[in-house]
Structures are given as structure tokens and as C-alpha cells.
């Protein structure tokens, strides 16, 4: 049985002083037999976080990675640079990147490839909007988003993680029910089965208003292997509560 993974997505939040307090509180509260824990932080704080999480069992993550290897791409951060700071996970294709930065499925697939090439596990985000769910398009949308990544990275697909994040649940306080989430996770697992002999090894995380109150029920579902946590990852007590829920032996 693989350990669950609880990854915090800080988004564009933090500061040198707050980061120190937050990481210290999480370190101190980690359960002895913890699930996997990662913090995906803004790029300028990677050096600080690398120090703060040293020997804690907390892994470092980024929130994006460039689709290019190096060169004249002002403002971009390459996979190799992230590797230099000990980054283990890189979120790719978050819905906020797709929406505000026009990232296509093809771009997201390339970003996943750049991460994999340097040994960073991409956390590939997929998810439907409310309009798409209401139009009955959830399955089609998430399958298309994952298919692009499988197409580009088929040979190492078991190295990725996936985050199912229904766009209507992100930052809204509306969570998918455990059954709604499980149904999509099961679909994604089936899709992986055609691409890898070991689909069970891939962490499929749920994200979208996961919090201390709903985490245990979501994490109890058979295909929910962890969480990608936004708002609740900024409060040590809430994040620890979710980690605790993920650390319960199945
Ligand atoms: P939320 O964000 O937990 O604040 O809804 C999750 C995410 O966007 O990754």
C-alpha cells in the first residue's frame, strides 16, 4: 500500500517571516508515521524552504515549470533550476495557469516532460468547469487533459502524479463529494491502465476546498491517494489535520 501524499499549494502567498513560522509549526506537528508531505511554494522562496524543510521529511515543490529547457524566455523558471534547489514535485497545468495564462493541454504535456527529464515528478492538474460538469462533459474534459500528458510522456507515466481539481471547487468552499471525486479518480486510473502496467503506483490527488472537516471522508475513498491543498495549507493547524487524516493506515 503506497503512502498518501498531501501537497500544499501556497499559490501567490507567503513572506520570509510567515514562511518560517508556518514551516516550523508544521514540522513540529508532523505525526511520527506521516504520509508524504510536500509544500509547493513561490519560486523566490525555494532557497529559504530548502533550508527550512531540511531533514524534516517534507518535500519541496514548485507551482509551475517552463516548457523550455533554457534560453531567451524572460521570467521563466526551468526544470533544471528547480532541480538545483532540491525540488521533488512541480505542479503543472493548474487551472489558474490554464485560465489566466492560456496554457493548452500541449503546453502542460511539455512542462510535464521537462520536469520528468530532470527527475522531478509533475503533479498534473485536470478538472472541469461548472459549465462543463453541468453539460455532462466532465469525463471528456479530464480524459482529454490527461491524454495529452500520456501521449507526450507515455514511457515514464508511472512517475507522474495527477491532481483532479474540479474548477468549481477551487477556493470556493464547495467540495466535490467523496463519491463524485472517487468516480472521476476511478476513470483516470482506468485511463492510466492503458499506459502503464502499474497504474496503482500513480498518486491521484484530489484538490478543491479540501479542509480539516472533509479530508478524512475524501481520503477514505479507494482511488483518492492524497490531496492538493490551497487555502488550508496556509494554516499550520488545518494542514496538520489533513496530514493526520492522510497518515491513518488504510
Ligand atoms: P483550494 O485550492 O484548496 O484553496 O480550493 C486548491 C488548489 O487550487 O490547488
Coordinates of C-alpha atoms and ligand atoms in Angstrom, one line a residue:
X1 CA 0.0 0.0 0.0
X2 CA 1.6 3.3 -1.0
X3 CA 1.6 6.2 1.4
X4 CA -0.8 9.0 0.6
X5 CA 0.6 12.4 -0.4
X6 CA -0.6 15.7 1.0
X7 CA 0.8 18.6 -1.0
X8 CA 0.2 22.2 -0.1
X9 CA -0.2 24.7 -3.0
X10 CA 0.7 28.1 -1.5
X11 CA -0.2 29.9 -4.7
X12 CA 1.0 33.6 -4.6
X13 CA 1.1 33.7 -0.8
X14 CA 3.8 33.9 1.8
X15 CA 6.7 36.1 3.0
X16 CA 10.0 35.4 4.6
X17 CA 8.7 35.8 8.1
X18 CA 5.4 33.9 7.7
X19 CA 7.1 31.0 5.8
X20 CA 9.4 30.4 8.7
X21 CA 6.6 30.3 11.2
X22 CA 4.4 28.1 9.1
X23 CA 7.1 25.5 8.2
X24 CA 8.3 25.4 11.8
X25 CA 4.8 24.7 13.1
X26 CA 4.1 22.0 10.5
X27 CA 7.5 20.4 11.2
X28 CA 6.8 20.3 14.9
X29 CA 3.3 18.8 14.5
X30 CA 4.1 16.1 11.9
X31 CA 2.9 12.7 13.1
X32 CA 5.6 10.0 13.6
X33 CA 4.3 7.8 10.8
X34 CA 3.4 10.6 8.4
X35 CA 2.1 10.3 4.9
X36 CA 4.1 12.0 2.2
X37 CA 4.1 15.8 2.6
X38 CA 5.1 18.5 0.1
X39 CA 5.0 22.2 0.0
X40 CA 4.7 23.9 -3.4
X41 CA 5.9 27.4 -2.9
X42 CA 6.5 30.5 -4.9
X43 CA 9.8 30.2 -6.8
X44 CA 11.6 33.0 -4.9
X45 CA 11.2 31.1 -1.6
X46 CA 12.6 27.8 -2.8
X47 CA 16.1 28.5 -1.3
X48 CA 14.5 29.5 2.0
X49 CA 12.2 26.5 2.1
X50 CA 15.1 24.1 1.1
X51 CA 16.7 25.1 4.4
X52 CA 13.5 25.1 6.5
X53 CA 12.4 21.6 5.4
X54 CA 15.9 20.1 5.7
X55 CA 15.7 16.6 7.3
X56 CA 12.0 17.0 8.1
X57 CA 10.6 14.6 5.6
X58 CA 8.7 17.4 3.9
X59 CA 9.4 17.6 0.2
X60 CA 9.8 20.7 -1.8
X61 CA 7.6 21.6 -4.8
X62 CA 7.2 24.3 -7.3
X63 CA 3.9 25.6 -8.7
X64 CA 4.9 25.6 -12.4
X65 CA 7.9 24.9 -14.6
X66 CA 8.9 26.3 -18.0
X67 CA 8.1 24.3 -21.1
X68 CA 11.5 25.3 -22.4
X69 CA 14.8 23.9 -21.4
X70 CA 16.8 27.2 -21.2
X71 CA 17.4 30.4 -23.1
X72 CA 15.6 33.6 -24.0
X73 CA 12.4 33.1 -22.1
X74 CA 12.2 36.1 -19.8
X75 CA 10.5 35.4 -16.5
X76 CA 10.5 31.6 -16.9
X77 CA 12.0 29.1 -14.4
X78 CA 13.5 25.9 -15.9
X79 CA 13.2 22.4 -14.6
X80 CA 17.0 22.3 -14.1
X81 CA 16.9 25.4 -11.9
X82 CA 14.2 23.8 -9.8
X83 CA 16.3 20.7 -9.5
X84 CA 19.2 22.8 -8.2
X85 CA 17.0 23.7 -5.2
X86 CA 16.1 20.1 -4.5
X87 CA 12.5 20.4 -5.8
X88 CA 10.8 17.0 -6.0
X89 CA 7.4 17.9 -7.3
X90 CA 6.2 20.5 -9.9
X91 CA 2.6 21.4 -10.3
X92 CA 1.8 21.7 -14.0
X93 CA -1.4 22.7 -15.7
X94 CA -3.1 24.2 -12.6
X95 CA -6.5 25.6 -13.7
X96 CA -5.3 29.1 -12.7
X97 CA -2.4 28.7 -15.2
X98 CA -4.7 27.3 -17.9
X99 CA -7.2 30.1 -17.3
X100 CA -5.0 33.2 -16.7
X101 CA -2.0 32.2 -18.8
X102 CA -3.7 30.4 -21.6
X103 CA -1.9 27.1 -21.1
X104 CA -3.0 24.5 -23.5
X105 CA -3.0 20.7 -23.0
X106 CA 0.0 20.5 -25.3
X107 CA 1.9 23.1 -23.2
X108 CA 1.1 21.3 -20.0
X109 CA 2.3 18.0 -21.5
X110 CA 5.6 19.6 -22.4
X111 CA 6.0 21.0 -19.0
X112 CA 5.5 17.6 -17.5
X113 CA 8.2 16.3 -19.9
X114 CA 10.7 19.0 -18.8
X115 CA 10.1 18.1 -15.2
X116 CA 10.4 14.3 -15.8
X117 CA 13.6 14.8 -17.7
X118 CA 15.4 16.1 -14.6
X119 CA 13.8 13.7 -12.1
X120 CA 11.0 16.0 -10.8
X121 CA 7.6 14.4 -10.5
X122 CA 5.0 16.6 -12.3
X123 CA 1.7 16.9 -10.4
X124 CA -0.6 17.2 -13.5
X125 CA -3.8 19.1 -12.7
X126 CA -7.0 18.2 -14.5
X127 CA -10.6 19.3 -13.9
X128 CA -13.8 20.5 -15.4
X129 CA -15.5 23.9 -15.0
X130 CA -19.0 24.1 -13.6
X131 CA -20.4 24.7 -17.1
X132 CA -18.7 21.6 -18.3
X133 CA -20.0 19.5 -15.4
X134 CA -23.5 20.7 -15.9
X135 CA -23.2 19.9 -19.6
X136 CA -22.2 16.3 -18.8
X137 CA -18.7 16.8 -20.1
X138 CA -16.6 16.0 -17.0
X139 CA -15.3 12.7 -18.3
X140 CA -14.5 14.0 -21.7
X141 CA -12.6 17.0 -20.3
X142 CA -10.4 15.2 -17.8
X143 CA -9.6 12.4 -20.2
X144 CA -8.6 14.9 -22.9
X145 CA -6.3 16.7 -20.4
X146 CA -4.7 13.5 -19.2
X147 CA -4.4 12.0 -22.7
X148 CA -2.1 14.9 -23.8
X149 CA 0.3 14.2 -21.0
X150 CA 0.2 10.4 -21.6
X151 CA 0.8 11.0 -25.3
X152 CA 3.9 13.1 -24.7
X153 CA 5.3 11.1 -21.7
X154 CA 3.9 7.6 -22.2
X155 CA 7.2 5.8 -21.3
X156 CA 7.5 7.4 -17.9
X157 CA 3.9 7.9 -17.0
X158 CA 4.1 6.0 -13.7
X159 CA 6.5 8.7 -12.5
X160 CA 3.8 11.4 -12.6
X161 CA 1.2 12.4 -10.0
X162 CA -2.3 13.6 -11.0
X163 CA -4.5 16.1 -9.2
X164 CA -8.2 16.1 -10.0
X165 CA -9.3 19.6 -9.2
X166 CA -12.8 20.5 -10.3
X167 CA -12.5 24.2 -11.2
X168 CA -15.8 24.9 -9.5
X169 CA -14.4 23.6 -6.2
X170 CA -11.2 25.6 -6.1
X171 CA -11.2 28.3 -3.5
X172 CA -15.0 28.3 -3.4
X173 CA -15.6 26.3 -0.3
X174 CA -17.6 23.9 -2.5
X175 CA -16.0 20.4 -2.4
X176 CA -16.8 17.5 -4.7
X177 CA -18.5 14.8 -2.6
X178 CA -16.3 11.8 -1.9
X179 CA -18.4 9.8 -4.3
X180 CA -18.2 12.5 -7.1
X181 CA -14.4 12.7 -6.7
X182 CA -14.0 8.9 -6.5
X183 CA -15.9 8.4 -9.7
X184 CA -13.5 10.7 -11.6
X185 CA -10.4 9.2 -9.9
X186 CA -11.6 5.8 -11.0
X187 CA -11.9 7.0 -14.6
X188 CA -8.4 8.4 -14.5
X189 CA -7.0 5.2 -13.1
X190 CA -8.6 3.2 -15.9
X191 CA -7.1 5.6 -18.4
X192 CA -3.7 5.1 -16.8
X193 CA -4.1 1.4 -17.1
X194 CA -3.7 1.5 -20.8
X195 CA -0.4 3.4 -20.5
X196 CA 1.4 1.7 -17.6
X197 CA 1.3 -1.8 -16.1
X198 CA 1.3 -0.2 -12.7
X199 CA -1.5 2.4 -12.6
X200 CA -1.8 1.8 -8.9
X201 CA 1.6 3.4 -8.3
X202 CA 0.4 6.8 -9.6
X203 CA -0.8 9.2 -6.9
X204 CA -4.1 10.6 -7.9
X205 CA -4.7 13.6 -5.6
X206 CA -8.0 15.4 -5.0
X207 CA -7.9 19.2 -4.8
X208 CA -10.6 21.9 -4.4
X209 CA -11.5 23.2 -1.0
X210 CA -10.1 20.2 0.9
X211 CA -10.0 21.1 4.5
X212 CA -9.8 19.7 8.0
X213 CA -13.5 18.9 8.1
X214 CA -13.8 17.0 4.8
X215 CA -10.4 15.5 4.3
X216 CA -10.9 12.2 6.1
X217 CA -14.0 11.3 4.1
X218 CA -12.3 12.1 0.8
X219 CA -9.1 10.3 1.7
X220 CA -11.0 7.2 2.6
X221 CA -12.1 6.6 -1.0
X222 CA -10.1 3.8 -2.7
X223 CA -8.7 5.9 -5.6
X224 CA -8.0 9.1 -3.7
X225 CA -4.3 8.9 -2.9
X226 CA -3.9 12.3 -1.3
X227 CA -4.7 15.9 -1.7
X228 CA -3.5 19.2 -3.3
X229 CA -4.4 21.8 -0.7
X230 CA -4.7 25.5 -1.3
X231 CA -6.2 27.7 1.4
X232 CA -5.9 25.2 4.2
X233 CA -2.2 24.7 3.5
X234 CA -1.5 28.2 4.8
X235 CA -2.7 27.4 8.3
X236 CA -0.5 25.0 10.1
X237 CA -3.3 23.5 12.3
X238 CA -5.5 22.8 9.3
X239 CA -2.7 21.5 7.1
X240 CA -1.6 19.2 10.0
X241 CA -5.1 17.9 10.5
X242 CA -5.3 16.9 6.8
X243 CA -1.8 15.3 7.1
X244 CA -3.1 13.4 10.1
X245 CA -6.1 12.2 8.1
X246 CA -3.8 11.0 5.3
X247 CA -1.5 9.2 7.7
X248 CA -4.1 6.8 9.1
X249 CA -3.1 3.3 7.9
X250 CA -5.6 2.1 5.3
Ligands
LIG1 P1 -8.2 25.3 -2.5 O1 -7.1 25.2 -3.7 O2 -7.8 24.2 -1.6 O3 -7.9 26.7 -1.9 O4 -9.5 25.2 -3.1 C1 -6.7 24.0 -4.3 C2 -5.8 24.3 -5.5 O5 -6.1 25.2 -6.2 O6 -4.8 23.6 -5.7

